[in-house]
Short mmCIF file of C-alpha atoms in Angstrom, two decimals:
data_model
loop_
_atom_site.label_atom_id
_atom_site.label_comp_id
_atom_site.label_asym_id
_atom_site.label_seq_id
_atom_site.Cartn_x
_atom_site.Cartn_y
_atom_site.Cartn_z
CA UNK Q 3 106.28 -55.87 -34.25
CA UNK Q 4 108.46 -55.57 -37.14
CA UNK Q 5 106.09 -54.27 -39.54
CA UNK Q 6 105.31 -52.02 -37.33
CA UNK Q 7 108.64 -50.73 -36.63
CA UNK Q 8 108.65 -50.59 -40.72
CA UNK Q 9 105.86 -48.71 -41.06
CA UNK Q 10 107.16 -46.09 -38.82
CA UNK Q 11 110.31 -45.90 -40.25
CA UNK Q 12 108.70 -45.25 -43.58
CA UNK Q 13 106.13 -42.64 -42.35
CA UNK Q 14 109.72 -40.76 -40.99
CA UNK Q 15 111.47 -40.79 -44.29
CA UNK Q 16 108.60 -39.73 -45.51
CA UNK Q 17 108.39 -36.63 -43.33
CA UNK Q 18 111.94 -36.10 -43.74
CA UNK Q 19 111.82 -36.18 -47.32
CA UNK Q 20 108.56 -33.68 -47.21
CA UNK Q 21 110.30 -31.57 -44.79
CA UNK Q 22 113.37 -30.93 -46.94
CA UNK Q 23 111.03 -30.61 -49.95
CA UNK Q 24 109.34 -27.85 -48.59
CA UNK Q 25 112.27 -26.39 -47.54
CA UNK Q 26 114.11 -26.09 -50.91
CA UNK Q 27 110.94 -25.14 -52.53
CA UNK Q 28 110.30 -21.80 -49.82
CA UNK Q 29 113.89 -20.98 -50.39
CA UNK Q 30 113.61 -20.70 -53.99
CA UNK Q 31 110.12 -18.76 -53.42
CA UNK Q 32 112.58 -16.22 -51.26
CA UNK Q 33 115.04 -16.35 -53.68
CA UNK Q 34 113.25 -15.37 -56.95
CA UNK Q 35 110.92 -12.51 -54.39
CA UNK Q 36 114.37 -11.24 -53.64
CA UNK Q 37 116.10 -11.36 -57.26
CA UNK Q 38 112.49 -9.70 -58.82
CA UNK Q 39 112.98 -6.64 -55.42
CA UNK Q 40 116.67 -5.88 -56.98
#
């Protein structure tokens, strides 16, 4: 039970960390598009 309580815990963080990852990264995609517009 507890490593699989772990294990989910650690797939979350995971996706959390991904998430925000991909996050930062398409907002500095938007960023430069909008800087190389102006």
């Amino acid at each position: 039970m507890q490593t699989c309580k772990k294990n989910t815990s650690i797939k979350s963080s995971v996706e959390i960390t991904v998430r925000n990852f991909l996050i930062i990264n398409l907002k500095n995609l938007l960023n430069k598009r909008l800087k190389a517009k102006i």
